[in-house]
Coordinates of N, CA and C in Angstrom, one line a residue:
M205 N 6.7 -29.1 5.9 CA 7.1 -27.8 5.3 C 6.9 -27.8 3.8
L206 N 6.6 -26.7 3.3 CA 6.3 -26.6 1.9 C 7.2 -25.6 1.2
R207 N 7.6 -25.9 0.0 CA 8.3 -25.0 -0.9 C 7.4 -24.9 -2.2
T208 N 6.5 -23.9 -2.2 CA 5.5 -23.9 -3.2 C 5.9 -23.1 -4.5
I209 N 6.8 -22.2 -4.3 CA 7.2 -21.4 -5.5 C 8.5 -21.9 -6.1
I210 N 8.3 -22.4 -7.4 CA 9.4 -23.1 -8.0 C 10.3 -22.1 -8.8
S211 N 9.7 -21.2 -9.5 CA 10.4 -20.2 -10.3 C 10.3 -18.9 -9.7
N212 N 11.4 -18.2 -9.4 CA 11.4 -17.0 -8.6 C 11.9 -15.8 -9.4
E213 N 12.1 -15.9 -10.7 CA 12.7 -14.9 -11.5 C 11.8 -13.6 -11.5
W214 N 10.5 -13.8 -11.7 CA 9.6 -12.6 -11.7 C 9.5 -12.0 -10.3
F215 N 9.5 -12.8 -9.3 CA 9.5 -12.3 -7.9 C 10.7 -11.4 -7.7
T216 N 11.8 -11.9 -8.2 CA 13.1 -11.1 -8.0 C 12.9 -9.7 -8.7
V217 N 12.4 -9.7 -9.9 CA 12.2 -8.4 -10.6 C 11.2 -7.5 -9.8
L218 N 10.2 -8.1 -9.3 CA 9.2 -7.3 -8.5 C 9.8 -6.8 -7.2
I219 N 10.5 -7.6 -6.5 CA 11.2 -7.2 -5.3 C 12.2 -6.1 -5.5
L220 N 13.0 -6.2 -6.6 CA 13.9 -5.2 -6.9 C 13.2 -3.9 -7.3
L221 N 12.0 -4.0 -7.9 CA 11.2 -2.8 -8.2 C 10.8 -2.1 -6.9
S222 N 10.4 -2.9 -6.0 CA 10.0 -2.3 -4.7 C 11.2 -1.6 -4.0
V223 N 12.3 -2.3 -4.0 CA 13.5 -1.8 -3.4 C 13.9 -0.4 -4.1
G224 N 13.8 -0.4 -5.4 CA 14.0 0.8 -6.2 C 13.1 2.0 -5.8
I225 N 11.8 1.6 -5.6 CA 10.8 2.6 -5.2 C 11.2 3.2 -3.8
L226 N 11.5 2.3 -2.9 CA 11.8 2.8 -1.5 C 13.2 3.6 -1.5
A227 N 14.1 3.1 -2.3 CA 15.4 3.9 -2.4 C 15.1 5.3 -2.9
F228 N 14.3 5.4 -4.0 CA 14.0 6.7 -4.5 C 13.2 7.6 -3.5
T229 N 12.3 6.9 -2.7 CA 11.6 7.6 -1.7 C 12.5 8.1 -0.6
R230 N 13.4 7.3 -0.2 CA 14.4 7.7 0.8 C 15.3 8.9 0.3
Y231 N 15.7 8.8 -0.9 CA 16.5 9.8 -1.5 C 15.8 11.1 -1.6
S232 N 14.5 11.1 -2.1 CA 13.7 12.3 -2.4 C 13.2 12.9 -1.1
Y233 N 12.8 12.1 -0.1 CA 12.2 12.6 1.1 C 12.9 12.0 2.3
N234 N 14.2 12.3 2.4 CA 15.0 11.6 3.4 C 14.5 11.9 4.8
S235 N 14.3 13.1 5.2 CA 13.8 13.4 6.6 C 12.5 12.8 6.9
R236 N 11.6 12.9 5.9 CA 10.2 12.4 6.2 C 10.3 10.8 6.2
F237 N 11.1 10.2 5.4 CA 11.2 8.8 5.4 C 11.7 8.3 6.7
I238 N 12.7 8.9 7.3 CA 13.3 8.6 8.6 C 12.2 8.7 9.7
D239 N 11.5 9.8 9.6 CA 10.4 9.9 10.6 C 9.3 8.8 10.4
F240 N 9.1 8.5 9.2 CA 8.1 7.4 8.9 C 8.5 6.1 9.5
L241 N 9.8 5.8 9.5 CA 10.3 4.5 10.0 C 10.0 4.4 11.5
G242 N 9.8 5.5 12.2 CA 9.5 5.4 13.6 C 8.0 5.5 13.9
L243 N 7.2 5.3 12.9 CA 5.7 5.4 13.1 C 5.1 4.6 14.2
L244 N 5.6 3.4 14.4 CA 5.0 2.5 15.4 C 5.5 2.9 16.8
G245 N 6.6 3.6 16.9 CA 7.1 3.9 18.2 C 6.5 5.1 18.8
N246 N 6.1 6.1 18.0 CA 5.4 7.3 18.6 C 4.6 7.9 17.5
S247 N 3.9 9.0 17.8 CA 2.9 9.6 16.9 C 3.6 10.9 16.3
K248 N 4.9 11.0 16.4 CA 5.5 12.2 15.9 C 5.2 12.4 14.4
Y249 N 5.4 11.4 13.6 CA 5.2 11.5 12.2 C 3.7 11.9 11.9
L250 N 2.8 11.3 12.5 CA 1.4 11.7 12.3 C 1.1 13.1 12.6
K251 N 1.6 13.6 13.7 CA 1.4 15.0 14.2 C 2.0 16.0 13.2
I252 N 3.2 15.7 12.7 CA 3.9 16.6 11.9 C 3.3 16.7 10.5
Y253 N 3.1 15.5 9.9 CA 2.7 15.5 8.5 C 1.2 15.5 8.2
S254 N 0.4 15.3 9.2 CA -1.0 15.3 8.9 C -1.5 16.7 8.6
R255 N -0.7 17.7 9.1 CA -1.1 19.1 8.8 C -0.9 19.5 7.3
D256 N 0.0 18.8 6.7 CA 0.4 19.1 5.3 C -0.1 18.1 4.3
Q257 N -1.1 17.2 4.7 CA -1.5 16.2 3.8 C -2.3 16.7 2.6
K258 N -2.1 16.0 1.5 CA -2.8 16.4 0.2 C -3.6 15.2 -0.2
F259 N -4.5 15.5 -1.1 CA -5.4 14.4 -1.6 C -4.5 13.4 -2.4
I260 N -3.6 13.9 -3.2 CA -2.6 13.0 -3.8 C -1.2 13.5 -3.4
D261 N -0.5 12.7 -2.6 CA 0.8 13.0 -2.0 C 1.8 12.1 -2.6
Q262 N 2.9 12.6 -3.2 CA 3.9 11.7 -3.9 C 4.5 10.8 -2.9
F263 N 4.8 11.2 -1.7 CA 5.5 10.3 -0.8 C 4.6 9.2 -0.4
D264 N 3.3 9.5 -0.1 CA 2.3 8.4 0.2 C 2.1 7.5 -1.0
S265 N 2.1 8.1 -2.2 CA 1.8 7.3 -3.4 C 2.9 6.3 -3.7
L266 N 4.2 6.7 -3.5 CA 5.3 5.8 -3.6 C 5.2 4.7 -2.7
L267 N 4.9 5.0 -1.4 CA 4.8 3.9 -0.4 C 3.6 3.0 -0.7
F268 N 2.6 3.6 -1.2 CA 1.4 2.8 -1.6 C 1.7 1.9 -2.7
T269 N 2.5 2.3 -3.7 CA 2.9 1.4 -4.8 C 3.7 0.3 -4.2
N270 N 4.6 0.5 -3.3 CA 5.3 -0.6 -2.7 C 4.4 -1.5 -1.9
L271 N 3.4 -1.0 -1.3 CA 2.4 -1.8 -0.5 C 1.7 -2.7 -1.5
L272 N 1.3 -2.2 -2.7 CA 0.6 -3.0 -3.6 C 1.5 -4.2 -4.1
I273 N 2.7 -3.9 -4.4 CA 3.6 -4.9 -5.0 C 3.9 -5.9 -3.9
S274 N 4.4 -5.4 -2.7 CA 4.8 -6.3 -1.6 C 3.6 -7.1 -1.1
G275 N 2.4 -6.4 -1.0 CA 1.2 -7.1 -0.5 C 0.8 -8.2 -1.4
T276 N 0.8 -7.9 -2.7 CA 0.4 -8.9 -3.7 C 1.3 -10.1 -3.7
I277 N 2.6 -9.8 -3.6 CA 3.6 -11.0 -3.5 C 3.2 -11.8 -2.3
F278 N 3.0 -11.2 -1.2 CA 2.7 -12.0 0.0 C 1.4 -12.8 -0.1
I279 N 0.4 -12.1 -0.7 CA -0.9 -12.8 -0.9 C -0.7 -14.0 -1.9
Y280 N 0.2 -13.8 -2.9 CA 0.5 -14.9 -3.8 C 1.1 -16.1 -3.1
V281 N 2.1 -15.8 -2.3 CA 2.8 -16.8 -1.5 C 1.8 -17.5 -0.6
C282 N 1.0 -16.7 0.1 CA 0.0 -17.3 1.0 C -0.9 -18.3 0.3
Y283 N -1.3 -17.9 -0.9 CA -2.2 -18.7 -1.7 C -1.5 -20.1 -2.0
G284 N -0.3 -20.0 -2.3 CA 0.5 -21.2 -2.6 C 0.7 -22.1 -1.4
V285 N 0.8 -21.5 -0.3 CA 1.1 -22.3 0.9 C -0.2 -22.9 1.5
L286 N -1.2 -22.0 1.6 CA -2.4 -22.4 2.3 C -3.5 -23.1 1.5
Y287 N -3.4 -23.0 0.1 CA -4.4 -23.6 -0.7 C -3.8 -24.5 -1.8
S288 N -3.1 -24.0 -2.7 CA -2.6 -24.9 -3.8 C -1.2 -24.4 -4.3
P289 N -0.2 -25.2 -4.3 CA 1.1 -24.8 -4.9 C 0.9 -24.3 -6.3
V290 N 1.6 -23.2 -6.5 CA 1.4 -22.5 -7.8 C 2.7 -21.8 -8.3
D291 N 3.1 -22.0 -9.5 CA 4.2 -21.2 -10.1 C 3.7 -19.8 -10.4
F292 N 4.7 -18.9 -10.7 CA 4.3 -17.5 -10.9 C 3.6 -17.4 -12.3
E293 N 2.4 -16.8 -12.3 CA 1.7 -16.5 -13.5 C 1.2 -15.1 -13.4
W294 N 1.6 -14.3 -14.5 CA 1.3 -12.9 -14.5 C -0.2 -12.7 -14.4
A295 N -1.0 -13.5 -15.1 CA -2.5 -13.3 -15.1 C -3.0 -13.3 -13.6
L296 N -2.6 -14.3 -12.9 CA -3.0 -14.4 -11.5 C -2.5 -13.3 -10.6
F297 N -1.2 -13.0 -10.8 CA -0.6 -11.9 -10.1 C -1.3 -10.6 -10.3
L298 N -1.6 -10.2 -11.6 CA -2.2 -9.0 -11.9 C -3.7 -8.9 -11.4
K299 N -4.3 -10.1 -11.4 CA -5.7 -10.2 -10.8 C -5.7 -9.8 -9.4
I300 N -4.7 -10.4 -8.6 CA -4.6 -10.1 -7.2 C -4.3 -8.7 -7.0
L301 N -3.3 -8.2 -7.7 CA -2.9 -6.8 -7.6 C -4.0 -5.8 -7.9
L302 N -4.8 -6.1 -8.9 CA -5.9 -5.2 -9.2 C -7.0 -5.2 -8.2
L303 N -7.3 -6.4 -7.7 CA -8.3 -6.5 -6.6 C -7.9 -5.9 -5.3
F304 N -6.6 -6.1 -5.0 CA -6.1 -5.5 -3.7 C -6.1 -4.0 -3.8
G305 N -5.6 -3.5 -4.9 CA -5.5 -2.0 -5.1 C -6.9 -1.4 -5.1
T306 N -7.8 -2.1 -5.8 CA -9.2 -1.6 -6.0 C -9.9 -1.5 -4.6
V307 N -9.7 -2.5 -3.8 CA -10.3 -2.5 -2.5 C -9.8 -1.4 -1.6
L308 N -8.5 -1.2 -1.6 CA -7.9 -0.1 -0.8 C -8.4 1.3 -1.3
L309 N -8.4 1.5 -2.6 CA -8.7 2.8 -3.1 C -10.2 3.1 -2.9
I310 N -11.1 2.1 -3.2 CA -12.5 2.3 -3.0 C -12.8 2.7 -1.6
K311 N -12.2 2.0 -0.6 CA -12.4 2.3 0.8 C -12.0 3.7 1.1
V312 N -10.9 4.2 0.6 CA -10.5 5.6 0.8 C -11.5 6.6 0.2
L313 N -11.9 6.3 -1.0 CA -12.9 7.2 -1.7 C -14.2 7.2 -0.9
I314 N -14.7 6.1 -0.5 CA -16.0 6.0 0.3 C -15.8 6.8 1.6
E315 N -14.7 6.6 2.3 CA -14.5 7.3 3.5 C -14.5 8.9 3.3
R316 N -13.8 9.3 2.2 CA -13.8 10.7 2.0 C -15.2 11.2 1.6
L317 N -15.9 10.4 0.9 CA -17.3 10.8 0.5 C -18.2 10.9 1.8
I318 N -18.0 10.0 2.7 CA -18.7 10.1 4.0 C -18.4 11.4 4.7
G319 N -17.1 11.8 4.7 CA -16.7 13.0 5.3 C -17.3 14.2 4.7
S320 N -17.4 14.2 3.4 CA -18.0 15.3 2.7 C -19.5 15.4 2.9
V321 N -20.2 14.2 2.9 CA -21.7 14.2 3.1 C -22.0 14.7 4.5
F322 N -21.3 14.3 5.5 CA -21.6 14.6 6.9 C -20.8 15.8 7.4
E323 N -20.1 16.5 6.5 CA -19.4 17.7 6.8 C -18.4 17.5 7.9
I324 N -17.6 16.4 7.8 CA -16.6 16.2 8.8 C -15.3 15.9 8.0
D325 N -15.0 16.7 7.0 CA -13.9 16.4 6.1 C -12.6 16.4 6.9
S326 N -12.3 17.4 7.7 CA -11.0 17.4 8.4 C -10.8 16.2 9.3
L327 N -11.9 15.7 9.9 CA -11.7 14.5 10.8 C -11.5 13.3 9.9
I328 N -12.2 13.1 8.9 CA -12.0 12.0 8.0 C -10.7 12.0 7.3
H329 N -10.2 13.2 6.9 CA -8.9 13.3 6.2 C -7.8 12.9 7.2
E330 N -7.9 13.3 8.5 CA -6.9 12.9 9.4 C -7.0 11.3 9.7
Y331 N -8.2 10.8 9.8 CA -8.4 9.4 10.0 C -7.8 8.6 8.8
V332 N -8.1 9.0 7.6 CA -7.6 8.3 6.4 C -6.1 8.4 6.3
F333 N -5.6 9.6 6.7 CA -4.1 9.7 6.7 C -3.4 8.7 7.7
Q334 N -4.0 8.6 8.8 CA -3.5 7.7 9.8 C -3.5 6.2 9.3
K335 N -4.7 5.8 8.8 CA -4.8 4.4 8.3 C -3.9 4.2 7.1
T336 N -3.8 5.1 6.2 CA -3.0 4.9 5.0 C -1.5 4.7 5.4
N337 N -1.1 5.5 6.4 CA 0.3 5.3 6.8 C 0.6 4.0 7.5
Y338 N -0.3 3.5 8.3 CA -0.1 2.2 8.9 C -0.1 1.1 7.8
K339 N -0.9 1.2 6.8 CA -0.9 0.2 5.8 C 0.4 0.3 4.9
N340 N 0.8 1.5 4.7 CA 2.1 1.7 4.0 C 3.2 1.1 4.8
Y341 N 3.1 1.2 6.1 CA 4.2 0.7 7.0 C 4.2 -0.9 6.8
I342 N 3.0 -1.4 6.7 CA 2.9 -2.9 6.5 C 3.6 -3.3 5.2
G343 N 3.5 -2.4 4.2 CA 4.2 -2.7 2.9 C 5.7 -2.7 3.1
L344 N 6.1 -1.8 3.9 CA 7.6 -1.7 4.2 C 8.1 -2.9 5.0
V345 N 7.3 -3.4 5.9 CA 7.6 -4.6 6.6 C 7.6 -5.9 5.8
L346 N 6.6 -5.9 4.8 CA 6.5 -7.1 4.0 C 7.6 -7.3 3.0
L347 N 8.3 -6.2 2.6 CA 9.4 -6.4 1.6 C 10.5 -7.3 2.1
P348 N 11.1 -7.1 3.3 CA 12.1 -8.1 3.7 C 11.5 -9.4 4.1
L349 N 10.3 -9.5 4.5 CA 9.7 -10.7 4.9 C 9.4 -11.6 3.6
N350 N 9.1 -10.9 2.5 CA 8.9 -11.6 1.2 C 10.2 -12.2 0.7
V351 N 11.3 -11.4 0.9 CA 12.6 -12.0 0.5 C 12.9 -13.2 1.3
L352 N 12.7 -13.2 2.6 CA 12.9 -14.4 3.4 C 12.0 -15.6 3.0
L353 N 10.8 -15.3 2.7 CA 9.8 -16.3 2.4 C 10.2 -17.0 1.1
I354 N 10.6 -16.2 0.1 CA 10.9 -16.7 -1.2 C 12.3 -17.4 -1.4
Y355 N 13.2 -16.8 -0.7 CA 14.6 -17.2 -0.9 C 15.3 -17.9 0.2
A356 N 14.8 -17.8 1.5 CA 15.6 -18.3 2.6 C 14.8 -19.3 3.5
L357 N 13.6 -19.0 3.9 CA 13.0 -19.8 4.9 C 12.1 -20.9 4.2
P358 N 12.1 -22.1 4.8 CA 11.2 -23.1 4.4 C 9.7 -22.7 4.7
L359 N 8.9 -22.8 3.6 CA 7.5 -22.3 3.8 C 6.7 -23.3 4.6
S360 N 5.9 -22.7 5.5 CA 5.0 -23.5 6.3 C 3.8 -22.7 6.6
K361 N 2.7 -23.3 6.9 CA 1.5 -22.6 7.3 C 1.7 -21.8 8.6
T362 N 2.5 -22.4 9.5 CA 2.8 -21.7 10.8 C 3.4 -20.4 10.6
L363 N 4.4 -20.4 9.7 CA 5.1 -19.2 9.3 C 4.2 -18.1 8.7
I364 N 3.4 -18.5 7.8 CA 2.4 -17.6 7.2 C 1.5 -17.0 8.2
Y365 N 1.0 -17.9 9.1 CA 0.0 -17.4 10.1 C 0.7 -16.4 11.1
A366 N 2.0 -16.6 11.3 CA 2.8 -15.7 12.2 C 2.9 -14.4 11.6
I367 N 3.2 -14.3 10.3 CA 3.3 -13.1 9.5 C 1.9 -12.4 9.5
L368 N 0.9 -13.1 9.2 CA -0.5 -12.6 9.2 C -0.8 -12.0 10.6
G369 N -0.4 -12.6 11.6 CA -0.6 -12.1 13.0 C 0.2 -10.7 13.2
L370 N 1.4 -10.7 12.6 CA 2.1 -9.4 12.7 C 1.4 -8.3 11.9
I371 N 0.9 -8.6 10.8 CA 0.2 -7.6 10.0 C -1.1 -7.1 10.7
I372 N -1.8 -8.1 11.4 CA -3.0 -7.7 12.1 C -2.6 -6.8 13.3
L373 N -1.5 -7.1 14.0 CA -1.0 -6.3 15.1 C -0.7 -4.8 14.6
I374 N -0.1 -4.7 13.5 CA 0.3 -3.3 13.0 C -1.0 -2.6 12.6
N375 N -2.0 -3.3 12.0 CA -3.3 -2.7 11.7 C -4.0 -2.3 12.9
L376 N -4.0 -3.1 14.0 CA -4.7 -2.8 15.2 C -4.0 -1.6 15.9
S377 N -2.7 -1.5 15.8 CA -2.0 -0.4 16.4 C -2.5 0.9 15.8
G378 N -2.6 0.9 14.4 CA -3.1 2.1 13.8 C -4.6 2.4 14.1
F379 N -5.3 1.3 14.2 CA -6.8 1.4 14.5 C -7.0 2.0 15.8
F380 N -6.3 1.5 16.8 CA -6.4 2.0 18.2 C -5.9 3.4 18.4
T381 N -4.9 3.8 17.6 CA -4.4 5.2 17.6 C -5.5 6.1 17.1
S382 N -6.2 5.7 16.0 CA -7.3 6.5 15.5 C -8.4 6.6 16.5
I383 N -8.8 5.5 17.1 CA -9.8 5.5 18.1 C -9.5 6.4 19.3
K384 N -8.3 6.3 19.8 CA -7.8 7.2 20.9 C -8.0 8.6 20.5
A385 N -7.6 9.0 19.3 CA -7.6 10.4 18.9 C -9.1 10.9 18.7
N386 N -10.0 10.0 18.5 CA -11.4 10.4 18.2 C -12.4 9.7 19.2
Q387 N -11.9 9.5 20.4 CA -12.7 8.7 21.3 C -14.1 9.3 21.6
K388 N -14.2 10.5 21.9 CA -15.4 11.2 22.2 C -16.5 11.1 21.1
L389 N -16.0 11.3 19.9 CA -16.9 11.2 18.7 C -17.4 9.8 18.5
I390 N -16.5 8.8 18.7 CA -16.9 7.4 18.5 C -17.9 7.0 19.5
L391 N -17.7 7.4 20.8 CA -18.7 7.0 21.8 C -20.0 7.6 21.6
A392 N -20.0 8.8 21.1 CA -21.3 9.5 20.8 C -22.0 8.9 19.6
N393 N -21.3 8.2 18.8 CA -22.0 7.6 17.6 C -21.5 6.2 17.5
F394 N -21.7 5.4 18.6 CA -21.1 4.1 18.6 C -21.8 3.1 17.6
F395 N -23.1 3.3 17.4 CA -23.8 2.4 16.5 C -23.3 2.6 15.1
Y396 N -23.1 3.8 14.7 CA -22.6 4.1 13.3 C -21.2 3.6 13.2
F397 N -20.5 3.7 14.3 CA -19.1 3.2 14.3 C -19.0 1.7 14.0
I398 N -19.9 1.0 14.6 CA -20.0 -0.5 14.4 C -20.4 -0.8 13.0
L399 N -21.3 0.0 12.4 CA -21.7 -0.2 11.0 C -20.5 0.1 10.1
Y400 N -19.8 1.1 10.4 CA -18.6 1.4 9.7 C -17.6 0.3 9.7
L401 N -17.4 -0.3 10.8 CA -16.4 -1.4 11.0 C -16.8 -2.6 10.1
C402 N -18.1 -2.9 10.1 CA -18.6 -4.1 9.3 C -18.5 -3.8 7.8
A403 N -18.9 -2.6 7.5 CA -19.0 -2.2 6.0 C -17.7 -1.9 5.4
L404 N -16.8 -1.2 6.1 CA -15.6 -0.7 5.4 C -14.3 -1.3 5.9
E405 N -14.3 -1.9 7.1 CA -13.0 -2.4 7.7 C -13.0 -3.9 7.6
I406 N -14.1 -4.6 7.7 CA -14.1 -6.0 7.6 C -14.6 -6.6 6.3
G407 N -15.7 -6.0 5.9 CA -16.4 -6.5 4.7 C -15.5 -6.6 3.4
P408 N -14.8 -5.5 3.1 CA -14.0 -5.6 1.8 C -12.9 -6.7 1.8
Y409 N -12.3 -6.9 3.0 CA -11.3 -8.0 3.0 C -11.9 -9.4 2.9
I410 N -13.1 -9.5 3.4 CA -13.8 -10.8 3.3 C -14.1 -11.1 1.8
I411 N -14.6 -10.0 1.1 CA -14.8 -10.1 -0.3 C -13.6 -10.4 -1.1
L412 N -12.5 -9.7 -0.8 CA -11.2 -10.0 -1.4 C -10.7 -11.4 -1.2
Y413 N -10.9 -11.9 0.0 CA -10.5 -13.3 0.3 C -11.3 -14.3 -0.5
Q414 N -12.6 -14.1 -0.6 CA -13.5 -15.0 -1.3 C -13.2 -15.0 -2.8
V415 N -12.9 -13.8 -3.4 CA -12.6 -13.7 -4.8 C -11.3 -14.4 -5.1
I416 N -10.3 -14.2 -4.3 CA -9.0 -14.8 -4.6 C -9.1 -16.4 -4.4
T417 N -9.7 -16.8 -3.4 CA -9.8 -18.3 -3.1 C -10.7 -19.0 -4.1
D418 N -11.6 -18.3 -4.7 CA -12.5 -18.9 -5.7 C -11.8 -19.0 -7.0

């Protein structure tokens, strides 16, 4: 077992910041936030709020900010457990945060560009909305898990892999929800769908992994 993080003060500040963001989101969008919590159980949230989606939505932006913070903390801890024990360093944390956020934002912009070029904006907007919400849900799940990793549980590779498995399952849940909703279109353009998977769903995370580990 490993305990790789020696000084936790800055992690405490960042976790409290995420808690504050979620508390503000819950206070400002109480009904929507409660519906969002049930995202994995049913598609009610997606059906209700996909109709009112905006290019920049404050609710989604707040949850995305939490995803960036919680996701970066988790990546930082993963790096310490799987590769090299490391104390908190702002330079490394901000590097991971910037890379993580850039990958996510560029993916969304490229997907919206594809929708505009091929005149399937409404379809792409719905697809991006679904994916964004499942990723934001991962950010919600990571917050308490980060608390346990940093303050309570003895760190181990097995534990990290288990959490990574949970993240993959949530991602797959969102992915298959999108496939089910657009099954006919995907089957009619299966080759382009495979290209999309390699270029925008798998490739960016491989690049992110290589940059961080290097």
